[in-house]
Coordinates of C-alpha atoms and ligand atoms in Angstrom, one line a residue:
M258 CA 7.2 19.6 53.5
R259 CA 10.3 17.9 52.9
G260 CA 11.7 17.9 49.2
I261 CA 14.6 16.1 47.6
V262 CA 16.6 17.9 44.8
W263 CA 17.9 15.3 42.6
F264 CA 21.0 16.9 41.0
R265 CA 22.3 15.4 37.7
R266 CA 23.6 17.6 34.9
D267 CA 23.1 20.8 36.9
L268 CA 25.9 20.8 39.4
R269 CA 25.5 24.5 40.6
L270 CA 23.4 26.7 43.1
H271 CA 23.0 29.8 40.9
D272 CA 20.1 29.9 38.3
Q273 CA 19.0 26.3 39.2
P274 CA 15.4 25.9 38.6
A275 CA 14.8 22.6 40.6
L276 CA 16.8 23.9 43.5
T277 CA 15.2 27.3 43.6
A278 CA 11.7 25.7 43.5
A279 CA 12.4 23.4 46.3
C280 CA 13.9 26.1 48.4
Q281 CA 10.8 28.2 47.9
E282 CA 8.2 25.4 48.4
C283 CA 9.8 23.0 51.2
D284 CA 10.6 23.4 54.8
E285 CA 13.4 21.1 54.4
I286 CA 15.4 20.2 51.3
V287 CA 17.7 17.3 50.7
P288 CA 20.2 17.6 47.8
L289 CA 20.9 14.2 46.3
F290 CA 23.4 12.9 43.8
V291 CA 23.4 9.3 42.5
F292 CA 26.5 7.9 40.9
D293 CA 24.9 5.7 38.2
E294 CA 26.8 2.5 38.2
P295 CA 25.7 1.0 35.1
L296 CA 26.7 4.2 33.3
L297 CA 30.1 4.4 35.0
Q298 CA 30.8 0.7 34.1
S299 CA 30.0 1.4 30.4
D300 CA 32.5 2.7 28.1
V301 CA 30.4 5.9 27.3
F302 CA 31.6 7.7 30.4
G303 CA 35.5 8.1 30.3
P304 CA 37.9 9.1 33.0
A305 CA 38.1 12.7 31.9
C306 CA 34.4 13.0 32.6
V307 CA 34.5 11.2 35.7
N308 CA 37.3 13.3 37.2
F309 CA 35.7 16.6 36.0
M310 CA 32.4 15.6 37.5
L311 CA 33.9 14.7 40.8
G312 CA 35.7 18.0 40.9
C313 CA 32.3 19.8 40.4
L314 CA 30.6 17.5 43.0
R315 CA 33.3 18.4 45.5
E316 CA 32.7 22.2 45.1
L317 CA 28.9 21.6 45.0
A318 CA 29.1 19.8 48.3
S319 CA 31.1 22.3 50.0
S320 CA 28.9 25.2 48.7
L321 CA 26.0 23.5 50.2
A322 CA 27.7 22.7 53.4
A323 CA 28.6 26.4 53.7
R324 CA 24.8 27.0 53.7
G325 CA 24.1 24.3 56.4
V326 CA 23.0 21.7 53.9
M327 CA 24.6 18.3 53.3
L328 CA 24.8 16.7 49.9
Q329 CA 23.6 13.1 50.2
W330 CA 25.2 10.7 47.7
R331 CA 24.6 7.1 46.8
R332 CA 26.0 4.5 44.1
G333 CA 23.8 2.5 42.3
E334 CA 21.1 1.9 39.7
P335 CA 19.4 5.4 39.6
V336 CA 15.7 4.2 39.4
S337 CA 15.7 2.2 42.6
T338 CA 18.1 4.3 44.4
V339 CA 16.2 7.6 44.1
V340 CA 13.1 5.7 45.0
Q341 CA 14.7 4.1 48.1
V342 CA 16.2 7.4 49.2
A343 CA 12.8 9.2 48.8
Q344 CA 11.3 6.4 51.1
E345 CA 13.9 6.4 53.6
L346 CA 14.0 10.2 54.1
K347 CA 10.0 10.3 53.9
A348 CA 10.2 12.9 51.1
D349 CA 7.0 14.5 49.9
V350 CA 8.3 15.6 46.6
V351 CA 11.5 14.9 44.4
Y352 CA 12.6 17.9 42.2
W353 CA 14.8 17.7 39.1
N354 CA 15.7 19.4 35.8
R355 CA 14.8 17.5 32.6
D356 CA 17.3 15.6 30.5
Y357 CA 16.5 15.0 26.7
E358 CA 18.6 12.0 26.0
P359 CA 16.4 9.0 25.3
A360 CA 17.8 6.8 28.0
A361 CA 17.5 9.6 30.5
I362 CA 13.9 10.2 29.6
E363 CA 13.1 6.6 30.1
R364 CA 14.8 6.5 33.5
D365 CA 12.9 9.5 34.6
R366 CA 9.7 8.1 33.5
Q367 CA 10.3 5.1 35.6
V368 CA 11.3 7.1 38.6
Q369 CA 8.2 9.1 38.3
L370 CA 6.0 6.1 38.1
A371 CA 7.6 4.3 41.0
L372 CA 7.5 7.3 43.2
A373 CA 3.8 8.1 42.3
E374 CA 3.0 4.4 43.3
R375 CA 4.4 5.4 46.6
G376 CA 2.4 8.7 47.1
I377 CA 5.6 10.8 46.4
R378 CA 5.2 13.7 44.0
T379 CA 7.7 14.8 41.3
K380 CA 8.4 18.2 39.9
T381 CA 10.5 18.7 36.8
F382 CA 11.9 21.9 35.2
K383 CA 13.5 23.1 32.0
D384 CA 17.1 24.0 32.6
H385 CA 19.6 22.4 30.3
V386 CA 18.5 24.4 27.2
V387 CA 17.3 27.9 26.6
F388 CA 14.2 26.7 24.8
E389 CA 12.9 23.1 24.7
A390 CA 11.9 21.2 21.5
E391 CA 8.2 22.2 21.9
E392 CA 8.8 25.8 22.4
I393 CA 10.4 26.3 18.8
R394 CA 8.3 24.8 16.2
S395 CA 7.6 25.5 12.4
A396 CA 4.5 27.4 11.3
T397 CA 2.8 24.1 11.1
G398 CA 3.9 22.9 14.6
E399 CA 6.6 20.6 13.3
P400 CA 10.1 20.3 14.8
L401 CA 12.6 22.1 12.6
Q402 CA 15.4 20.4 10.6
R403 CA 17.3 23.3 9.3
Y404 CA 19.5 25.1 11.7
S405 CA 19.0 28.6 9.8
A406 CA 15.1 28.3 10.2
Y407 CA 15.6 27.2 13.9
R408 CA 18.0 30.0 14.6
A409 CA 15.6 32.6 13.3
R410 CA 12.8 31.4 15.4
W411 CA 15.1 30.9 18.5
W412 CA 16.2 34.7 18.4
A413 CA 12.5 35.7 17.9
K414 CA 11.5 33.8 20.9
W415 CA 14.4 35.2 22.9
Q416 CA 13.4 38.8 21.9
A417 CA 9.8 38.0 22.9
T418 CA 10.4 36.2 26.3
K419 CA 14.0 37.2 27.4
P420 CA 14.1 34.3 30.0
S421 CA 15.8 35.7 33.1
P422 CA 18.3 33.7 35.3
L423 CA 17.4 32.9 38.7
T424 CA 19.4 34.1 41.7
S425 CA 20.9 31.8 44.3
P426 CA 18.0 30.5 46.6
A427 CA 17.7 31.2 50.4
F428 CA 18.2 27.8 52.2
K429 CA 16.1 26.9 55.2
V430 CA 18.6 24.8 57.4
S431 CA 17.2 21.6 58.3
T432 CA 18.5 19.6 61.3
S433 CA 16.1 16.6 61.2
V434 CA 17.3 14.9 57.9
P435 CA 19.3 11.9 58.7
S436 CA 22.8 12.2 57.3
R437 CA 23.9 8.8 56.3
S438 CA 26.4 9.8 53.8
A439 CA 26.9 13.4 55.1
S440 CA 30.1 12.6 57.0
R441 CA 31.5 10.5 54.1
S442 CA 33.7 12.3 51.6
L443 CA 32.8 11.6 48.0
P444 CA 34.3 8.6 46.4
S445 CA 37.6 8.7 44.8
P446 CA 38.1 8.2 41.0
I447 CA 39.8 4.9 41.7
E448 CA 36.7 3.9 43.8
L449 CA 34.6 4.8 40.8
G450 CA 36.7 2.6 38.5
C451 CA 39.0 5.0 36.8
D452 CA 42.5 6.6 37.1
P453 CA 42.7 10.0 38.8
V454 CA 43.7 12.7 36.5
V455 CA 43.7 16.5 36.9
P456 CA 41.0 17.8 34.5
W457 CA 42.4 19.8 31.8
I458 CA 39.7 22.3 32.3
D459 CA 39.0 23.4 36.0
P460 CA 35.8 22.0 37.3
G461 CA 33.1 23.7 39.4
E462 CA 30.6 26.6 39.3
R463 CA 33.2 29.2 40.6
Q464 CA 35.6 28.3 37.7
A465 CA 32.8 28.3 35.2
Q466 CA 31.8 31.9 36.2
M467 CA 35.4 33.0 36.1
R468 CA 36.0 31.5 32.8
L469 CA 32.9 33.1 31.3
Q470 CA 34.0 36.5 32.6
E471 CA 37.5 36.0 31.3
F472 CA 36.3 35.1 27.9
L473 CA 33.8 37.9 27.7
G474 CA 36.4 40.3 28.7
K475 CA 39.0 39.1 26.3
S476 CA 38.8 36.2 23.7
V477 CA 35.2 36.9 22.6
H478 CA 36.4 40.0 20.6
V479 CA 38.3 37.8 18.2
Y480 CA 36.0 34.8 18.5
G481 CA 34.9 34.8 14.7
E482 CA 38.6 34.1 13.7
G483 CA 40.0 32.6 17.0
R484 CA 37.5 29.8 17.3
N485 CA 39.1 28.2 14.2
R486 CA 42.7 28.6 15.4
P487 CA 43.5 25.6 17.6
G488 CA 46.9 27.1 18.6
I489 CA 45.4 29.9 20.5
D490 CA 42.9 30.4 23.5
G491 CA 40.2 31.6 20.8
S492 CA 37.0 30.0 22.3
S493 CA 35.4 29.9 25.6
R494 CA 36.2 26.2 26.6
L495 CA 33.0 26.2 28.6
S496 CA 31.5 23.0 27.1
P497 CA 32.2 20.8 29.9
H498 CA 30.6 23.4 32.2
F499 CA 27.5 23.3 30.0
R500 CA 27.6 19.6 29.8
F501 CA 27.7 19.2 33.8
G502 CA 25.6 22.3 34.4
T503 CA 28.2 24.2 36.5
L504 CA 27.1 27.1 34.1
S505 CA 23.7 27.9 33.1
V506 CA 23.1 28.5 29.5
R507 CA 20.6 31.3 30.1
T508 CA 23.1 33.1 32.3
A509 CA 25.6 32.8 29.6
V510 CA 23.4 34.3 26.9
H511 CA 22.5 37.1 29.4
E512 CA 26.0 37.9 30.4
A513 CA 27.2 37.9 26.7
L514 CA 24.4 40.3 25.8
A515 CA 25.1 42.4 28.8
A516 CA 28.7 42.7 27.8
L517 CA 27.6 43.9 24.3
A518 CA 25.3 46.4 25.8
K519 CA 28.2 47.9 27.9
G520 CA 29.7 49.0 24.6
G521 CA 33.3 49.8 24.5
R522 CA 35.7 47.4 22.4
V523 CA 33.1 44.5 22.3
S524 CA 32.6 43.3 18.8
R525 CA 28.8 42.9 18.2
A526 CA 29.5 40.3 15.4
D527 CA 31.9 38.1 17.6
V528 CA 29.4 38.2 20.4
L529 CA 26.5 37.2 18.3
T530 CA 28.5 34.5 16.5
W531 CA 29.3 33.1 20.1
I532 CA 25.7 33.1 21.2
D533 CA 24.8 31.4 17.8
E534 CA 27.0 28.4 19.0
L535 CA 24.7 28.2 21.9
V536 CA 21.8 28.2 19.5
W537 CA 23.4 25.1 17.8
R538 CA 23.5 23.5 21.1
D539 CA 19.8 24.0 21.6
F540 CA 19.2 22.9 18.1
F541 CA 21.0 19.5 18.6
Q542 CA 19.2 19.1 21.9
Q543 CA 15.8 19.6 20.0
V544 CA 16.9 17.3 17.2
L545 CA 17.6 14.5 19.8
S546 CA 14.3 15.3 21.7
A547 CA 12.2 15.3 18.5
F548 CA 13.9 12.6 16.6
P549 CA 15.4 10.2 19.2
H550 CA 16.2 7.6 16.5
V551 CA 19.3 9.7 15.7
A552 CA 21.0 8.2 18.9
K553 CA 21.0 4.9 17.2
G554 CA 21.5 5.6 13.6
P555 CA 21.4 8.3 10.8
F556 CA 18.7 10.9 10.9
R557 CA 18.0 10.1 7.1
H558 CA 19.3 7.3 4.9
V559 CA 21.2 9.0 2.1
A560 CA 23.5 7.6 -0.6
V561 CA 26.8 7.8 1.1
P562 CA 29.8 5.8 0.0
P563 CA 29.9 2.3 1.6
V564 CA 32.1 1.8 4.6
R565 CA 35.0 -0.6 4.8
E566 CA 34.2 -4.2 5.6
P567 CA 35.1 -5.3 9.2
G568 CA 38.4 -7.2 9.5
G569 CA 42.0 -6.5 10.2
E570 CA 42.4 -3.6 7.6
R571 CA 39.5 -1.7 9.1
D572 CA 40.8 -2.3 12.7
R573 CA 44.4 -1.3 11.8
L574 CA 43.2 2.0 10.3
F575 CA 40.7 2.7 13.1
Q576 CA 43.5 2.1 15.8
A577 CA 45.9 4.5 13.9
W578 CA 43.2 7.2 13.9
R579 CA 42.5 6.6 17.6
E580 CA 46.1 6.8 18.6
G581 CA 46.9 9.8 16.5
Q582 CA 49.3 7.8 14.3
T583 CA 47.7 8.6 10.7
G584 CA 50.8 10.5 9.4
Y585 CA 48.5 13.6 9.1
P586 CA 49.9 16.0 11.7
I587 CA 46.7 18.0 12.3
V588 CA 44.5 14.9 12.7
D589 CA 47.2 13.2 15.0
A590 CA 47.6 16.4 17.1
G591 CA 43.9 16.4 17.7
M592 CA 43.6 12.7 18.5
R593 CA 46.6 12.8 20.8
Q594 CA 45.2 16.0 22.6
L595 CA 41.9 14.1 23.0
N596 CA 43.5 11.1 24.5
R597 CA 45.6 13.1 26.8
T598 CA 43.3 15.8 27.9
G599 CA 39.6 14.9 27.0
W600 CA 39.7 18.0 24.8
M601 CA 39.9 18.9 21.1
P602 CA 39.1 22.4 19.4
N603 CA 36.0 22.4 17.2
R604 CA 37.9 23.0 14.0
V605 CA 40.2 19.9 14.7
R606 CA 37.1 17.8 15.7
M607 CA 35.7 18.5 12.2
I608 CA 38.9 17.6 10.4
A609 CA 39.4 14.4 12.5
A610 CA 35.9 13.3 11.9
S611 CA 36.1 14.1 8.1
F612 CA 39.3 12.1 7.9
L613 CA 37.7 9.1 9.6
I614 CA 34.6 9.2 7.4
K615 CA 36.0 10.1 4.1
D616 CA 39.6 9.4 3.9
L617 CA 39.4 6.1 5.9
R618 CA 35.9 5.3 5.0
L619 CA 35.2 4.0 8.5
D620 CA 31.6 4.3 9.9
W621 CA 30.9 7.6 11.7
Q622 CA 29.3 5.8 14.5
S623 CA 32.5 4.2 15.6
G624 CA 34.1 7.8 15.7
E625 CA 30.9 8.9 17.6
R626 CA 31.4 6.2 20.3
Y627 CA 35.2 7.0 20.7
F628 CA 34.6 10.7 21.1
M629 CA 32.0 9.9 23.8
S630 CA 34.3 7.8 25.6
Q631 CA 37.1 10.5 25.7
L632 CA 35.6 14.0 25.6
L633 CA 35.3 16.0 28.8
D634 CA 32.2 17.6 27.3
A635 CA 30.8 14.4 26.0
D636 CA 27.2 15.0 25.2
V637 CA 24.9 12.6 23.2
A638 CA 23.1 15.5 21.5
A639 CA 26.0 17.7 20.5
N640 CA 28.2 14.7 19.7
N641 CA 25.7 12.9 17.5
G642 CA 24.7 16.0 15.9
N643 CA 28.0 17.0 14.8
W644 CA 29.0 13.6 13.7
Q645 CA 25.9 13.3 11.7
W646 CA 26.6 16.7 10.2
C647 CA 30.1 15.7 9.2
A648 CA 28.8 12.3 7.7
A649 CA 26.0 14.2 5.7
T650 CA 23.4 11.9 7.3
G651 CA 22.1 14.6 9.8
T652 CA 19.1 17.0 9.8
D653 CA 21.3 19.8 8.7
A654 CA 24.4 18.0 7.3
M655 CA 27.5 19.2 5.5
R656 CA 26.2 19.4 1.9
G657 CA 27.3 17.2 -0.8
H658 CA 30.5 15.3 -0.5
R659 CA 32.6 18.2 1.1
I660 CA 35.9 16.6 2.1
F661 CA 38.4 18.4 4.3
N662 CA 41.9 18.3 3.0
P663 CA 43.9 17.9 6.2
A664 CA 47.0 19.6 5.0
L665 CA 45.2 22.7 3.6
Q666 CA 43.1 22.9 6.9
S667 CA 46.2 22.8 8.8
K668 CA 48.1 25.4 6.7
K669 CA 45.1 27.7 7.0
F670 CA 44.2 27.4 10.7
D671 CA 47.6 26.4 12.2
P672 CA 50.0 28.1 9.9
G673 CA 52.9 28.1 12.2
G674 CA 52.4 24.6 13.4
E675 CA 52.4 25.6 17.0
Y676 CA 49.3 23.5 17.8
I677 CA 50.8 20.4 15.9
C678 CA 54.2 20.8 17.8
L679 CA 52.3 20.8 21.1
Y680 CA 50.9 17.3 20.6
V681 CA 53.3 15.8 18.1
P682 CA 56.6 16.6 19.8
E683 CA 58.5 14.4 17.2
L684 CA 57.7 17.1 14.6
A685 CA 59.0 19.9 16.8
K686 CA 62.1 20.7 14.7
V687 CA 60.4 20.4 11.5
S688 CA 60.3 23.6 9.6
R689 CA 57.2 25.6 8.9
K690 CA 57.5 24.5 5.3
W691 CA 57.1 20.9 5.8
I692 CA 55.1 20.8 9.2
H693 CA 51.8 20.3 7.5
E694 CA 53.1 17.5 5.1
P695 CA 56.1 16.0 6.8
H696 CA 56.2 13.0 4.4
L697 CA 57.2 15.4 1.5
M698 CA 60.4 16.4 3.3
P699 CA 63.5 15.5 1.5
V700 CA 65.9 13.1 3.4
D701 CA 68.5 15.9 4.2
E702 CA 65.6 17.9 5.8
Q703 CA 64.5 14.8 7.9
T704 CA 68.2 14.4 9.1
R705 CA 68.2 18.1 10.1
A706 CA 65.0 17.9 11.9
G707 CA 65.9 14.4 13.5
C708 CA 62.6 13.0 12.4
Y709 CA 62.6 10.1 9.9
I710 CA 59.3 9.5 8.1
G711 CA 58.4 5.9 8.8
R712 CA 60.7 5.7 11.8
D713 CA 60.1 8.7 14.0
Y714 CA 56.8 9.8 12.5
P715 CA 54.4 7.6 10.5
A716 CA 54.0 7.8 6.8
P717 CA 50.5 8.8 5.7
L718 CA 48.1 6.1 6.4
V719 CA 46.2 6.7 3.0
D720 CA 47.0 9.1 0.1
H721 CA 44.5 12.0 0.7
R722 CA 44.1 12.7 -3.1
Q723 CA 43.5 9.2 -3.9
A724 CA 41.0 8.6 -0.9
R725 CA 39.0 11.6 -1.9
E726 CA 38.7 10.5 -5.5
E727 CA 37.8 7.0 -4.4
Y728 CA 35.1 8.4 -1.9
L729 CA 33.7 10.8 -4.5
S730 CA 33.4 8.0 -7.1
L731 CA 31.8 5.5 -4.7
G732 CA 29.5 8.4 -3.8
K733 CA 28.4 8.8 -7.5
Q734 CA 27.8 5.1 -8.0
R735 CA 25.6 5.0 -4.9
T736 CA 23.6 8.1 -6.1
A737 CA 23.2 6.7 -9.8
R738 CA 21.5 3.4 -8.5
Ligands
FAD78 C1 32.8 15.5 15.6 C2 32.3 16.7 16.7 C3 31.8 16.1 17.8 C4 31.4 17.0 18.9 N1 31.1 16.5 20.1 C5 30.6 17.4 21.1 C6 30.3 17.0 22.4 O1 30.3 15.7 22.7 N2 29.9 17.9 23.2 C7 29.8 19.2 23.0 O2 29.6 20.0 24.0 N3 30.3 19.7 21.8 C8 30.6 18.8 20.9 N4 31.1 19.3 19.6 C9 30.8 20.8 19.3 C10 32.0 21.6 19.6 O3 33.2 21.1 19.1 C11 32.2 21.9 21.1 O4 31.1 22.4 21.7 C12 33.2 23.1 21.2 O5 34.5 22.7 20.6 C13 33.4 23.4 22.6 O6 34.5 24.4 22.8 P1 34.1 25.7 23.5 O7 33.3 25.4 24.6 O8 35.3 26.5 23.6 O9 33.1 26.3 22.3 P2 32.7 27.8 22.1 O10 33.2 27.9 20.6 O11 33.1 28.9 23.0 O12 31.1 27.7 21.9 C14 30.2 28.0 23.1 C15 29.4 26.9 23.3 O13 28.6 26.6 22.3 C16 28.3 25.2 22.2 N5 28.7 24.7 20.9 C17 29.9 25.2 20.0 N6 29.8 24.7 19.0 C18 29.0 23.8 18.9 C19 28.7 22.7 17.9 N7 29.2 22.6 16.8 N8 27.4 22.0 18.2 C20 26.8 22.1 19.4 N9 27.2 23.0 20.3 C21 28.1 23.8 20.1 C22 29.1 24.5 23.3 O14 28.2 24.3 24.2 C23 30.2 25.6 23.5 O15 30.6 25.4 24.8 C24 31.4 18.4 18.7 C25 31.9 18.9 17.2 C26 32.4 17.9 16.4 C27 32.7 18.5 15.0

């Protein structure tokens, strides 16, 4: 029997359910990757992602080649391409791991139908999450809308089932599969329509494993505090690996619990807090899966203040936010880091999102789209879930009209301003006292620091206190209606 393994967001050999099943059931397997042309041409898949993905694919291709199997790759519209390859190679079965984004679900449905019409079977597997939406439900069988309730059930299910990771499968080497693309190397970023950049986080399965071990051996012990400190290496930085599946989320949970079981200086609270973030990840995947309308708009229509009317002023504010020119150093550092590296720490993502929505009163979906186009870990479920959380429109949203004060956040989480100086170099000589609110610097301080506000660094785009009052007052008017 000949099986095709269609790799998508699972670019690894270890603990890979579709690949393992194909290796067990087939005499010959053909690994396939399809560069989705319509997706690559859209602005939702930015250069950071493309370059990271290519790095992962290069390693996958070489790991497969070392086992005598050639990764086949094609470019095109995925439905017709997969069907065509399956026919060309006379495949009996096509295997893949499930994806929960609405567009991916529709794509996979069409592939399944088209293959069935041609007598080719399909087998799909859970991989991207620890538990799928149907596995965690309320007592009445409904999807859960509150993270706290979801988390309690997730842990109960984990204790009851403890899903084990799979080991790397044994490959049966095939010599009869035509290798049309085997001798060709993978396309370059330029061929895929984007500039080559060295990914800020090293791609590939090996790097993912190394980073996981490094994190569990070190930073996880201070994770509770470290994750909020943008100036230090305080979180795992594994999200791009989870996004492209170079690391299995099951493996990550097992390894974290194993580190805890070993004892020593491991902090139980910190490890469990870290696993809880993976539960948030599963939670947002189940929200997208159970309520696909969130991908297009708010989960619920709540009385939030109106956004600015389209026009020149709105465009000016949005551009300044995107380019990191708001006059609020912590926001600007985050946005510039995002533009330069495809990365931003979670705390700064929350501050930048709150600033866009509440201080600038711009619609959260424009921020959501911009993050998708830039982030290395761009993921519809996590991105949408977090933006809706910040906008208070989501399932489990930030309560009330909570508004981050960017200067206070900055003083609390980047007290020495190290993170700010890394990405806003014009503030490098500004003293600690003024780094969080440089517009308050007296002129002689500006001279001393070689940074004049309005010339070298922008004055604040809006006054935070005034913007906050406006937002709250507009919110009250909406609620009173
Ligand atoms: C406005 C906004 C947009 C975001 N967009 C994305 C996105 O597109 N893709 C993405 O993976 N994360 C997104 N996040 C969540 C979070 O910022 C990143 O997952 C986290 O910063 C990744 O860093 P890490 O791997 O070091 O995480 P760690 O702190 O080490 O956490 C471990 C893993 O848990 C998951 N995780 C952590 N925090 C969250 C969270 N709040 N929601 C869901 N999963 C989480 C990630 O997979 C992460 O790799 C967003 C957050 C905000 C506020």
